[in-house]
């Protein structure tokens, strides 16, 4: 008897997480000889536990599958649900009983670190319980912080949004170029500065804005920062500075913690806001210059106007490859991206052990950070430029709220 | 002897203020029989006083004139310089002496209220001093608050950015649709709520997000607001609320003033931040629900990815019409947009008395605001929809920082 597929999305959305969903569903529907029904779990594993699933065939037949390729956000809805560490917990037999009820043979989970943790636990429980279900992780995160992969789908589009937006902010800030000003742009990234580093791609010439870029990977010192700003204002009247939300003093204290209380999310991550706001007030106080701060906020991960064609294509391919590997009996793996050595940029899709990936964090290599922690070097530019290439023209009709078309 | 043209830009930039500059320069360069040199003043009238001007012919010859049509920000740079009320002030003879030195016959100023104030004063001084220079205002403001015109260039693109971005924020917020949440989006607009009202265009069906929309035109009551939010959460799990930066209690106290100190800009306008942040904290305190606030910030006025083709074309036509009227000897006028009565949307470009326009503010008509001040009616949608139509595909090479190509 043919086994069924189930696919889910988890964690924060990206501009191309639905492109990966498209890849999985498109390819699974193609493999009619080996696969029965293709299910989507609504709101991830948490929704699956509540039996909220849908038949993805209807999405394909309505023509909506093509549409979701360029729709940001998670079409199936998401969750932030952490499975218990203890594999003896009651939830595991419950989950696998449900898998059996739905005749699931192949399980795909599209997400970041925490989603790979789910894939890890489910595949480990399958091993000890004798289940033959294949569990495959499809990477997704704007943070680009997964290990064992060159980069992750979602990063390229977010990086393109950051670079384009910072460039437009720099143009906007420069219209009063007979007056000195400082604009501080706060970019997403708790511990990994990949997205903030992408702001370097906004530059068109040497010393162009953003002149100063600070990542969480370098210890941030407020005195040095003020000196950096003072020096930069000597050659750039309308200075743009980019900072990660997670810049910290190098000893675990976030700069924004100097200002305000912070909360903690389900996974124990500190919820940060306001490193930009904090520095805005600092610059005002220390230098008395005109200053504003801008938080790029969720548009970094949900803007369809800046989808990178390269990112979109790779997100689809990750989904397609996942289906192929699962049909080959591969389990407990994440589809990793290996960059081909040599002149031309290309990617091989390789299954890597999800247990080595979950709960790890890949940060920007120290040697790619220059200017004593205030700049980004050419190595990063060479790495990131291929990832933002290509324009995707998104039809205006396509920008639908999700539940306008999820029946 | 042929007279020369000078054109400047003033106030905050928009996505299409350079399209109007294109219109003036393109048409002025075409009228070779009547016009000599076409000058641009760098940083508006303030820069002109410091003799920072440029020959726009070089911009046309380098091919950059075509490029600036889709470049946001003010190509010539801007200023916020208020001419003295007293026409007997020394600055007036100084300015007109400079106009004479450069043989200026036609003066174009692209801007909003404050720029029309400059056109008004210069044309009135010309009248009492016997100068024959023609002074023409070309409207520009994302705020859409100029009187005697159906709308202003810059508003359509900003409205399109707001509608698209709010729609994407709503998609992003809905991925955890098994958990209740509130997202508050703060949109530019001190006294006029046009841009915030445009968020209604994000809706795809009845009761779709943004469910609640608050403009500065209606008195804002925090108790009523909390009741509105509570009620809306009953039918919409992931609620999106849009508020103007300038929402106030109806007696002149801005909601954000309840929270923090505010500064004042050159023109005596209060500089606001934080009505969204204030309401975020209020909702957290009163309802204990997950809540975040997002300030759309300067990207509303500088995003090239959301230029409305209609807005761009009208901005160009406003510039072209300005040149024609000036050559006919018209002075002290702003190019106003009159919407043709009837089924199909079209615009006539008509000179209106700048003295009746400057320092006035057109707000959203009370009858277009519904839901006891928490919603926007169909009349606004009918008004605004034609203004955001049409996609402009902006080449990636085009997103240049201004000083990369202003020699």
mmCIF file with all atom_site columns, N, CA and C in Angstrom, chain A residues 166-186 203 205-214 220 224-243 279-280 283-284 287 289-294 374-375, chain B residues 298 403:
data_model
loop_
_atom_site.group_PDB
_atom_site.id
_atom_site.type_symbol
_atom_site.label_atom_id
_atom_site.label_alt_id
_atom_site.label_comp_id
_atom_site.label_asym_id
_atom_site.label_entity_id
_atom_site.label_seq_id
_atom_site.pdbx_PDB_ins_code
_atom_site.Cartn_x
_atom_site.Cartn_y
_atom_site.Cartn_z
_atom_site.occupancy
_atom_site.B_iso_or_equiv
_atom_site.pdbx_formal_charge
_atom_site.auth_seq_id
_atom_site.auth_comp_id
_atom_site.auth_asym_id
_atom_site.auth_atom_id
_atom_site.pdbx_PDB_model_num
ATOM 1   N N  . UNK A 1 166 ? 18.090 49.604 2.976  1.00 0.00 ? 166 UNK A N  1
ATOM 2   C CA . UNK A 1 166 ? 19.131 50.466 3.551  1.00 0.00 ? 166 UNK A CA 1
ATOM 3   C C  . UNK A 1 166 ? 19.609 51.466 2.500  1.00 0.00 ? 166 UNK A C  1
ATOM 4   N N  . UNK A 1 167 ? 19.693 51.013 1.239  1.00 0.00 ? 167 UNK A N  1
ATOM 5   C CA . UNK A 1 167 ? 20.112 51.948 0.190  1.00 0.00 ? 167 UNK A CA 1
ATOM 6   C C  . UNK A 1 167 ? 19.082 53.078 0.050  1.00 0.00 ? 167 UNK A C  1
ATOM 7   N N  . UNK A 1 168 ? 17.804 52.721 0.096  1.00 0.00 ? 168 UNK A N  1
ATOM 8   C CA . UNK A 1 168 ? 16.764 53.747 -0.044 1.00 0.00 ? 168 UNK A CA 1
ATOM 9   C C  . UNK A 1 168 ? 16.710 54.655 1.183  1.00 0.00 ? 168 UNK A C  1
ATOM 10  N N  . UNK A 1 169 ? 16.964 54.096 2.348  1.00 0.00 ? 169 UNK A N  1
ATOM 11  C CA . UNK A 1 169 ? 17.033 54.915 3.564  1.00 0.00 ? 169 UNK A CA 1
ATOM 12  C C  . UNK A 1 169 ? 18.205 55.897 3.460  1.00 0.00 ? 169 UNK A C  1
ATOM 13  N N  . UNK A 1 170 ? 19.319 55.426 2.905  1.00 0.00 ? 170 UNK A N  1
ATOM 14  C CA . UNK A 1 170 ? 20.496 56.303 2.745  1.00 0.00 ? 170 UNK A CA 1
ATOM 15  C C  . UNK A 1 170 ? 20.195 57.438 1.766  1.00 0.00 ? 170 UNK A C  1
ATOM 16  N N  . UNK A 1 171 ? 19.475 57.127 0.693  1.00 0.00 ? 171 UNK A N  1
ATOM 17  C CA . UNK A 1 171 ? 19.077 58.180 -0.256 1.00 0.00 ? 171 UNK A CA 1
ATOM 18  C C  . UNK A 1 171 ? 18.170 59.178 0.453  1.00 0.00 ? 171 UNK A C  1
ATOM 19  N N  . UNK A 1 172 ? 17.200 58.657 1.179  1.00 0.00 ? 172 UNK A N  1
ATOM 20  C CA . UNK A 1 172 ? 16.254 59.509 1.890  1.00 0.00 ? 172 UNK A CA 1
ATOM 21  C C  . UNK A 1 172 ? 16.976 60.413 2.888  1.00 0.00 ? 172 UNK A C  1
ATOM 22  N N  . UNK A 1 173 ? 17.931 59.833 3.612  1.00 0.00 ? 173 UNK A N  1
ATOM 23  C CA . UNK A 1 173 ? 18.638 60.595 4.657  1.00 0.00 ? 173 UNK A CA 1
ATOM 24  C C  . UNK A 1 173 ? 19.525 61.671 4.063  1.00 0.00 ? 173 UNK A C  1
ATOM 25  N N  . UNK A 1 174 ? 19.906 61.499 2.788  1.00 0.00 ? 174 UNK A N  1
ATOM 26  C CA . UNK A 1 174 ? 20.896 62.408 2.199  1.00 0.00 ? 174 UNK A CA 1
ATOM 27  C C  . UNK A 1 174 ? 20.272 63.636 1.555  1.00 0.00 ? 174 UNK A C  1
ATOM 28  N N  . UNK A 1 175 ? 18.945 63.768 1.588  1.00 0.00 ? 175 UNK A N  1
ATOM 29  C CA . UNK A 1 175 ? 18.352 64.917 0.892  1.00 0.00 ? 175 UNK A CA 1
ATOM 30  C C  . UNK A 1 175 ? 18.648 66.229 1.598  1.00 0.00 ? 175 UNK A C  1
ATOM 31  N N  . UNK A 1 176 ? 18.934 66.149 2.902  1.00 0.00 ? 176 UNK A N  1
ATOM 32  C CA . UNK A 1 176 ? 19.362 67.368 3.603  1.00 0.00 ? 176 UNK A CA 1
ATOM 33  C C  . UNK A 1 176 ? 20.875 67.312 3.794  1.00 0.00 ? 176 UNK A C  1
ATOM 34  N N  . UNK A 1 177 ? 21.606 67.131 2.689  1.00 0.00 ? 177 UNK A N  1
ATOM 35  C CA . UNK A 1 177 ? 23.023 66.835 2.854  1.00 0.00 ? 177 UNK A CA 1
ATOM 36  C C  . UNK A 1 177 ? 23.857 68.052 3.215  1.00 0.00 ? 177 UNK A C  1
ATOM 37  N N  . UNK A 1 178 ? 23.209 69.191 3.407  1.00 0.00 ? 178 UNK A N  1
ATOM 38  C CA . UNK A 1 178 ? 23.936 70.335 3.961  1.00 0.00 ? 178 UNK A CA 1
ATOM 39  C C  . UNK A 1 178 ? 23.855 70.376 5.496  1.00 0.00 ? 178 UNK A C  1
ATOM 40  N N  . UNK A 1 179 ? 23.151 69.383 6.063  1.00 0.00 ? 179 UNK A N  1
ATOM 41  C CA . UNK A 1 179 ? 23.080 69.255 7.532  1.00 0.00 ? 179 UNK A CA 1
ATOM 42  C C  . UNK A 1 179 ? 23.581 67.869 7.933  1.00 0.00 ? 179 UNK A C  1
ATOM 43  N N  . UNK A 1 180 ? 24.339 67.807 9.003  1.00 0.00 ? 180 UNK A N  1
ATOM 44  C CA . UNK A 1 180 ? 24.819 66.511 9.482  1.00 0.00 ? 180 UNK A CA 1
ATOM 45  C C  . UNK A 1 180 ? 23.668 65.725 10.123 1.00 0.00 ? 180 UNK A C  1
ATOM 46  N N  . UNK A 1 181 ? 23.667 64.421 9.890  1.00 0.00 ? 181 UNK A N  1
ATOM 47  C CA . UNK A 1 181 ? 22.660 63.572 10.532 1.00 0.00 ? 181 UNK A CA 1
ATOM 48  C C  . UNK A 1 181 ? 23.177 62.146 10.678 1.00 0.00 ? 181 UNK A C  1
ATOM 49  N N  . UNK A 1 182 ? 22.594 61.431 11.610 1.00 0.00 ? 182 UNK A N  1
ATOM 50  C CA . UNK A 1 182 ? 22.910 60.015 11.802 1.00 0.00 ? 182 UNK A CA 1
ATOM 51  C C  . UNK A 1 182 ? 21.603 59.232 11.743 1.00 0.00 ? 182 UNK A C  1
ATOM 52  N N  . UNK A 1 183 ? 21.568 58.183 10.932 1.00 0.00 ? 183 UNK A N  1
ATOM 53  C CA . UNK A 1 183 ? 20.413 57.291 10.885 1.00 0.00 ? 183 UNK A CA 1
ATOM 54  C C  . UNK A 1 183 ? 20.878 55.899 11.309 1.00 0.00 ? 183 UNK A C  1
ATOM 55  N N  . UNK A 1 184 ? 20.258 55.370 12.344 1.00 0.00 ? 184 UNK A N  1
ATOM 56  C CA . UNK A 1 184 ? 20.633 54.045 12.850 1.00 0.00 ? 184 UNK A CA 1
ATOM 57  C C  . UNK A 1 184 ? 19.559 53.049 12.446 1.00 0.00 ? 184 UNK A C  1
ATOM 58  N N  . UNK A 1 185 ? 19.960 52.017 11.708 1.00 0.00 ? 185 UNK A N  1
ATOM 59  C CA . UNK A 1 185 ? 19.006 51.018 11.234 1.00 0.00 ? 185 UNK A CA 1
ATOM 60  C C  . UNK A 1 185 ? 19.212 49.735 12.036 1.00 0.00 ? 185 UNK A C  1
ATOM 61  N N  . UNK A 1 186 ? 18.158 49.293 12.701 1.00 0.00 ? 186 UNK A N  1
ATOM 62  C CA . UNK A 1 186 ? 18.239 48.064 13.496 1.00 0.00 ? 186 UNK A CA 1
ATOM 63  C C  . UNK A 1 186 ? 17.696 46.904 12.677 1.00 0.00 ? 186 UNK A C  1
ATOM 64  N N  . UNK A 1 203 ? 26.142 49.362 -0.499 1.00 0.00 ? 203 UNK A N  1
ATOM 65  C CA . UNK A 1 203 ? 27.175 50.319 -0.906 1.00 0.00 ? 203 UNK A CA 1
ATOM 66  C C  . UNK A 1 203 ? 27.434 50.284 -2.404 1.00 0.00 ? 203 UNK A C  1
ATOM 67  N N  . UNK A 1 205 ? 30.074 52.557 -3.609 1.00 0.00 ? 205 UNK A N  1
ATOM 68  C CA . UNK A 1 205 ? 31.463 53.011 -3.754 1.00 0.00 ? 205 UNK A CA 1
ATOM 69  C C  . UNK A 1 205 ? 32.115 52.994 -2.378 1.00 0.00 ? 205 UNK A C  1
ATOM 70  N N  . UNK A 1 206 ? 33.416 53.187 -2.327 1.00 0.00 ? 206 UNK A N  1
ATOM 71  C CA . UNK A 1 206 ? 34.135 53.170 -1.066 1.00 0.00 ? 206 UNK A CA 1
ATOM 72  C C  . UNK A 1 206 ? 33.617 54.253 -0.129 1.00 0.00 ? 206 UNK A C  1
ATOM 73  N N  . UNK A 1 207 ? 33.506 53.929 1.127  1.00 0.00 ? 207 UNK A N  1
ATOM 74  C CA . UNK A 1 207 ? 33.017 54.876 2.146  1.00 0.00 ? 207 UNK A CA 1
ATOM 75  C C  . UNK A 1 207 ? 31.559 55.243 1.977  1.00 0.00 ? 207 UNK A C  1
ATOM 76  N N  . UNK A 1 208 ? 30.846 54.546 1.089  1.00 0.00 ? 208 UNK A N  1
ATOM 77  C CA . UNK A 1 208 ? 29.414 54.782 0.915  1.00 0.00 ? 208 UNK A CA 1
ATOM 78  C C  . UNK A 1 208 ? 28.676 54.260 2.154  1.00 0.00 ? 208 UNK A C  1
ATOM 79  N N  . UNK A 1 209 ? 27.457 54.739 2.334  1.00 0.00 ? 209 UNK A N  1
ATOM 80  C CA . UNK A 1 209 ? 26.623 54.221 3.407  1.00 0.00 ? 209 UNK A CA 1
ATOM 81  C C  . UNK A 1 209 ? 26.130 52.816 3.106  1.00 0.00 ? 209 UNK A C  1
ATOM 82  N N  . UNK A 1 210 ? 25.927 51.980 4.117  1.00 0.00 ? 210 UNK A N  1
ATOM 83  C CA . UNK A 1 210 ? 26.148 52.250 5.532  1.00 0.00 ? 210 UNK A CA 1
ATOM 84  C C  . UNK A 1 210 ? 27.639 52.212 5.866  1.00 0.00 ? 210 UNK A C  1
ATOM 85  N N  . UNK A 1 211 ? 28.161 53.302 6.422  1.00 0.00 ? 211 UNK A N  1
ATOM 86  C CA . UNK A 1 211 ? 29.603 53.407 6.698  1.00 0.00 ? 211 UNK A CA 1
ATOM 87  C C  . UNK A 1 211 ? 29.993 52.495 7.862  1.00 0.00 ? 211 UNK A C  1
ATOM 88  N N  . UNK A 1 212 ? 29.094 52.368 8.837  1.00 0.00 ? 212 UNK A N  1
ATOM 89  C CA . UNK A 1 212 ? 29.395 51.549 10.016 1.00 0.00 ? 212 UNK A CA 1
ATOM 90  C C  . UNK A 1 212 ? 28.384 50.404 10.138 1.00 0.00 ? 212 UNK A C  1
ATOM 91  N N  . UNK A 1 213 ? 28.883 49.206 10.431 1.00 0.00 ? 213 UNK A N  1
ATOM 92  C CA . UNK A 1 213 ? 28.029 48.010 10.553 1.00 0.00 ? 213 UNK A CA 1
ATOM 93  C C  . UNK A 1 213 ? 28.494 47.209 11.765 1.00 0.00 ? 213 UNK A C  1
ATOM 94  N N  . UNK A 1 214 ? 27.584 46.942 12.694 1.00 0.00 ? 214 UNK A N  1
ATOM 95  C CA . UNK A 1 214 ? 27.948 46.220 13.922 1.00 0.00 ? 214 UNK A CA 1
ATOM 96  C C  . UNK A 1 214 ? 27.139 44.934 14.070 1.00 0.00 ? 214 UNK A C  1
ATOM 97  N N  . UNK A 1 220 ? 30.519 44.870 21.583 1.00 0.00 ? 220 UNK A N  1
ATOM 98  C CA . UNK A 1 220 ? 30.138 46.249 21.276 1.00 0.00 ? 220 UNK A CA 1
ATOM 99  C C  . UNK A 1 220 ? 30.464 47.137 22.469 1.00 0.00 ? 220 UNK A C  1
ATOM 100 N N  . UNK A 1 224 ? 33.615 53.319 22.075 1.00 0.00 ? 224 UNK A N  1
ATOM 101 C CA . UNK A 1 224 ? 34.224 53.138 20.758 1.00 0.00 ? 224 UNK A CA 1
ATOM 102 C C  . UNK A 1 224 ? 33.228 53.511 19.672 1.00 0.00 ? 224 UNK A C  1
ATOM 103 N N  . UNK A 1 225 ? 31.960 53.116 19.874 1.00 0.00 ? 225 UNK A N  1
ATOM 104 C CA . UNK A 1 225 ? 30.907 53.431 18.902 1.00 0.00 ? 225 UNK A CA 1
ATOM 105 C C  . UNK A 1 225 ? 30.794 54.936 18.679 1.00 0.00 ? 225 UNK A C  1
ATOM 106 N N  . UNK A 1 226 ? 30.762 55.691 19.763 1.00 0.00 ? 226 UNK A N  1
ATOM 107 C CA . UNK A 1 226 ? 30.638 57.151 19.644 1.00 0.00 ? 226 UNK A CA 1
ATOM 108 C C  . UNK A 1 226 ? 31.856 57.729 18.905 1.00 0.00 ? 226 UNK A C  1
ATOM 109 N N  . UNK A 1 227 ? 33.035 57.183 19.186 1.00 0.00 ? 227 UNK A N  1
ATOM 110 C CA . UNK A 1 227 ? 34.243 57.631 18.471 1.00 0.00 ? 227 UNK A CA 1
ATOM 111 C C  . UNK A 1 227 ? 34.143 57.311 16.983 1.00 0.00 ? 227 UNK A C  1
ATOM 112 N N  . UNK A 1 228 ? 33.668 56.081 16.669 1.00 0.00 ? 228 UNK A N  1
ATOM 113 C CA . UNK A 1 228 ? 33.482 55.670 15.268 1.00 0.00 ? 228 UNK A CA 1
ATOM 114 C C  . UNK A 1 228 ? 32.537 56.627 14.541 1.00 0.00 ? 228 UNK A C  1
ATOM 115 N N  . UNK A 1 229 ? 31.425 56.971 15.203 1.00 0.00 ? 229 UNK A N  1
ATOM 116 C CA . UNK A 1 229 ? 30.421 57.849 14.585 1.00 0.00 ? 229 UNK A CA 1
ATOM 117 C C  . UNK A 1 229 ? 31.019 59.238 14.346 1.00 0.00 ? 229 UNK A C  1
ATOM 118 N N  . UNK A 1 230 ? 31.724 59.741 15.353 1.00 0.00 ? 230 UNK A N  1
ATOM 119 C CA . UNK A 1 230 ? 32.341 61.067 15.244 1.00 0.00 ? 230 UNK A CA 1
ATOM 120 C C  . UNK A 1 230 ? 33.284 61.121 14.052 1.00 0.00 ? 230 UNK A C  1
ATOM 121 N N  . UNK A 1 231 ? 34.118 60.076 13.932 1.00 0.00 ? 231 UNK A N  1
ATOM 122 C CA . UNK A 1 231 ? 35.106 60.025 12.851 1.00 0.00 ? 231 UNK A CA 1
ATOM 123 C C  . UNK A 1 231 ? 34.401 59.916 11.485 1.00 0.00 ? 231 UNK A C  1
ATOM 124 N N  . UNK A 1 232 ? 33.369 59.080 11.418 1.00 0.00 ? 232 UNK A N  1
ATOM 125 C CA . UNK A 1 232 ? 32.665 58.877 10.146 1.00 0.00 ? 232 UNK A CA 1
ATOM 126 C C  . UNK A 1 232 ? 31.955 60.149 9.686  1.00 0.00 ? 232 UNK A C  1
ATOM 127 N N  . UNK A 1 233 ? 31.454 60.931 10.644 1.00 0.00 ? 233 UNK A N  1
ATOM 128 C CA . UNK A 1 233 ? 30.751 62.176 10.290 1.00 0.00 ? 233 UNK A CA 1
ATOM 129 C C  . UNK A 1 233 ? 31.696 63.192 9.647  1.00 0.00 ? 233 UNK A C  1
ATOM 130 N N  . UNK A 1 234 ? 33.004 63.000 9.837  1.00 0.00 ? 234 UNK A N  1
ATOM 131 C CA . UNK A 1 234 ? 33.965 63.915 9.212  1.00 0.00 ? 234 UNK A CA 1
ATOM 132 C C  . UNK A 1 234 ? 33.948 63.797 7.692  1.00 0.00 ? 234 UNK A C  1
ATOM 133 N N  . UNK A 1 235 ? 33.684 62.584 7.184  1.00 0.00 ? 235 UNK A N  1
ATOM 134 C CA . UNK A 1 235 ? 33.659 62.437 5.712  1.00 0.00 ? 235 UNK A CA 1
ATOM 135 C C  . UNK A 1 235 ? 32.263 62.153 5.145  1.00 0.00 ? 235 UNK A C  1
ATOM 136 N N  . UNK A 1 236 ? 31.301 61.805 6.001  1.00 0.00 ? 236 UNK A N  1
ATOM 137 C CA . UNK A 1 236 ? 29.947 61.517 5.516  1.00 0.00 ? 236 UNK A CA 1
ATOM 138 C C  . UNK A 1 236 ? 28.943 62.340 6.321  1.00 0.00 ? 236 UNK A C  1
ATOM 139 N N  . UNK A 1 237 ? 28.331 63.327 5.670  1.00 0.00 ? 237 UNK A N  1
ATOM 140 C CA . UNK A 1 237 ? 27.411 64.226 6.382  1.00 0.00 ? 237 UNK A CA 1
ATOM 141 C C  . UNK A 1 237 ? 26.201 63.479 6.918  1.00 0.00 ? 237 UNK A C  1
ATOM 142 N N  . UNK A 1 238 ? 25.618 62.614 6.071  1.00 0.00 ? 238 UNK A N  1
ATOM 143 C CA . UNK A 1 238 ? 24.403 61.908 6.463  1.00 0.00 ? 238 UNK A CA 1
ATOM 144 C C  . UNK A 1 238 ? 24.739 60.444 6.634  1.00 0.00 ? 238 UNK A C  1
ATOM 145 N N  . UNK A 1 239 ? 25.158 60.146 7.851  1.00 0.00 ? 239 UNK A N  1
ATOM 146 C CA . UNK A 1 239 ? 25.717 58.842 8.163  1.00 0.00 ? 239 UNK A CA 1
ATOM 147 C C  . UNK A 1 239 ? 24.612 57.819 8.402  1.00 0.00 ? 239 UNK A C  1
ATOM 148 N N  . UNK A 1 240 ? 24.761 56.649 7.782  1.00 0.00 ? 240 UNK A N  1
ATOM 149 C CA . UNK A 1 240 ? 23.856 55.532 8.077  1.00 0.00 ? 240 UNK A CA 1
ATOM 150 C C  . UNK A 1 240 ? 24.662 54.434 8.765  1.00 0.00 ? 240 UNK A C  1
ATOM 151 N N  . UNK A 1 241 ? 24.157 53.996 9.916  1.00 0.00 ? 241 UNK A N  1
ATOM 152 C CA . UNK A 1 241 ? 24.797 52.958 10.731 1.00 0.00 ? 241 UNK A CA 1
ATOM 153 C C  . UNK A 1 241 ? 23.832 51.785 10.823 1.00 0.00 ? 241 UNK A C  1
ATOM 154 N N  . UNK A 1 242 ? 24.318 50.566 10.563 1.00 0.00 ? 242 UNK A N  1
ATOM 155 C CA . UNK A 1 242 ? 23.457 49.392 10.705 1.00 0.00 ? 242 UNK A CA 1
ATOM 156 C C  . UNK A 1 242 ? 23.897 48.570 11.904 1.00 0.00 ? 242 UNK A C  1
ATOM 157 N N  . UNK A 1 243 ? 22.946 48.179 12.738 1.00 0.00 ? 243 UNK A N  1
ATOM 158 C CA . UNK A 1 243 ? 23.246 47.359 13.916 1.00 0.00 ? 243 UNK A CA 1
ATOM 159 C C  . UNK A 1 243 ? 22.285 46.182 14.000 1.00 0.00 ? 243 UNK A C  1
ATOM 160 N N  . UNK A 1 279 ? 20.815 53.410 20.928 1.00 0.00 ? 279 UNK A N  1
ATOM 161 C CA . UNK A 1 279 ? 21.952 54.126 20.345 1.00 0.00 ? 279 UNK A CA 1
ATOM 162 C C  . UNK A 1 279 ? 21.539 55.503 19.837 1.00 0.00 ? 279 UNK A C  1
ATOM 163 N N  . UNK A 1 280 ? 20.289 55.616 19.364 1.00 0.00 ? 280 UNK A N  1
ATOM 164 C CA . UNK A 1 280 ? 19.779 56.933 18.944 1.00 0.00 ? 280 UNK A CA 1
ATOM 165 C C  . UNK A 1 280 ? 19.890 57.926 20.116 1.00 0.00 ? 280 UNK A C  1
ATOM 166 N N  . UNK A 1 283 ? 23.595 58.757 20.889 1.00 0.00 ? 283 UNK A N  1
ATOM 167 C CA . UNK A 1 283 ? 24.218 59.702 19.952 1.00 0.00 ? 283 UNK A CA 1
ATOM 168 C C  . UNK A 1 283 ? 23.702 61.117 20.203 1.00 0.00 ? 283 UNK A C  1
ATOM 169 N N  . UNK A 1 284 ? 22.401 61.224 20.457 1.00 0.00 ? 284 UNK A N  1
ATOM 170 C CA . UNK A 1 284 ? 21.799 62.532 20.730 1.00 0.00 ? 284 UNK A CA 1
ATOM 171 C C  . UNK A 1 284 ? 22.484 63.172 21.937 1.00 0.00 ? 284 UNK A C  1
ATOM 172 N N  . UNK A 1 287 ? 26.657 63.482 21.134 1.00 0.00 ? 287 UNK A N  1
ATOM 173 C CA . UNK A 1 287 ? 27.142 64.277 20.007 1.00 0.00 ? 287 UNK A CA 1
ATOM 174 C C  . UNK A 1 287 ? 26.209 65.427 19.640 1.00 0.00 ? 287 UNK A C  1
ATOM 175 N N  . UNK A 1 289 ? 23.960 65.652 17.588 1.00 0.00 ? 289 UNK A N  1
ATOM 176 C CA . UNK A 1 289 ? 23.668 65.736 16.157 1.00 0.00 ? 289 UNK A CA 1
ATOM 177 C C  . UNK A 1 289 ? 22.257 65.210 15.902 1.00 0.00 ? 289 UNK A C  1
ATOM 178 N N  . UNK A 1 290 ? 21.652 65.597 14.782 1.00 0.00 ? 290 UNK A N  1
ATOM 179 C CA . UNK A 1 290 ? 20.323 65.090 14.411 1.00 0.00 ? 290 UNK A CA 1
ATOM 180 C C  . UNK A 1 290 ? 20.412 63.577 14.191 1.00 0.00 ? 290 UNK A C  1
ATOM 181 N N  . UNK A 1 291 ? 19.549 62.831 14.836 1.00 0.00 ? 291 UNK A N  1
ATOM 182 C CA . UNK A 1 291 ? 19.668 61.377 14.758 1.00 0.00 ? 291 UNK A CA 1
ATOM 183 C C  . UNK A 1 291 ? 18.278 60.744 14.779 1.00 0.00 ? 291 UNK A C  1
ATOM 184 N N  . UNK A 1 292 ? 18.104 59.684 14.021 1.00 0.00 ? 292 UNK A N  1
ATOM 185 C CA . UNK A 1 292 ? 16.868 58.903 14.096 1.00 0.00 ? 292 UNK A CA 1
ATOM 186 C C  . UNK A 1 292 ? 17.222 57.427 14.043 1.00 0.00 ? 292 UNK A C  1
ATOM 187 N N  . UNK A 1 293 ? 16.344 56.577 14.566 1.00 0.00 ? 293 UNK A N  1
ATOM 188 C CA . UNK A 1 293 ? 16.564 55.145 14.423 1.00 0.00 ? 293 UNK A CA 1
ATOM 189 C C  . UNK A 1 293 ? 15.367 54.526 13.722 1.00 0.00 ? 293 UNK A C  1
ATOM 190 N N  . UNK A 1 294 ? 15.656 53.499 12.933 1.00 0.00 ? 294 UNK A N  1
ATOM 191 C CA . UNK A 1 294 ? 14.635 52.807 12.152 1.00 0.00 ? 294 UNK A CA 1
ATOM 192 C C  . UNK A 1 294 ? 14.777 51.316 12.412 1.00 0.00 ? 294 UNK A C  1
ATOM 193 N N  . UNK A 1 374 ? 33.573 47.175 13.189 1.00 0.00 ? 374 UNK A N  1
ATOM 194 C CA . UNK A 1 374 ? 32.625 48.185 12.710 1.00 0.00 ? 374 UNK A CA 1
ATOM 195 C C  . UNK A 1 374 ? 32.369 48.090 11.206 1.00 0.00 ? 374 UNK A C  1
ATOM 196 N N  . UNK A 1 375 ? 32.887 47.014 10.569 1.00 0.00 ? 375 UNK A N  1
ATOM 197 C CA . UNK A 1 375 ? 32.757 46.923 9.112  1.00 0.00 ? 375 UNK A CA 1
ATOM 198 C C  . UNK A 1 375 ? 32.740 45.458 8.658  1.00 0.00 ? 375 UNK A C  1
ATOM 199 N N  . UNK B 2 298 ? 10.468 55.897 7.393  1.00 0.00 ? 298 UNK B N  1
ATOM 200 C CA . UNK B 2 298 ? 10.740 56.624 6.150  1.00 0.00 ? 298 UNK B CA 1
ATOM 201 C C  . UNK B 2 298 ? 10.532 55.810 4.882  1.00 0.00 ? 298 UNK B C  1
ATOM 202 N N  . UNK B 2 403 ? 24.429 60.494 -4.483 1.00 0.00 ? 403 UNK B N  1
ATOM 203 C CA . UNK B 2 403 ? 25.733 61.088 -4.770 1.00 0.00 ? 403 UNK B CA 1
ATOM 204 C C  . UNK B 2 403 ? 26.630 60.142 -5.549 1.00 0.00 ? 403 UNK B C  1
#
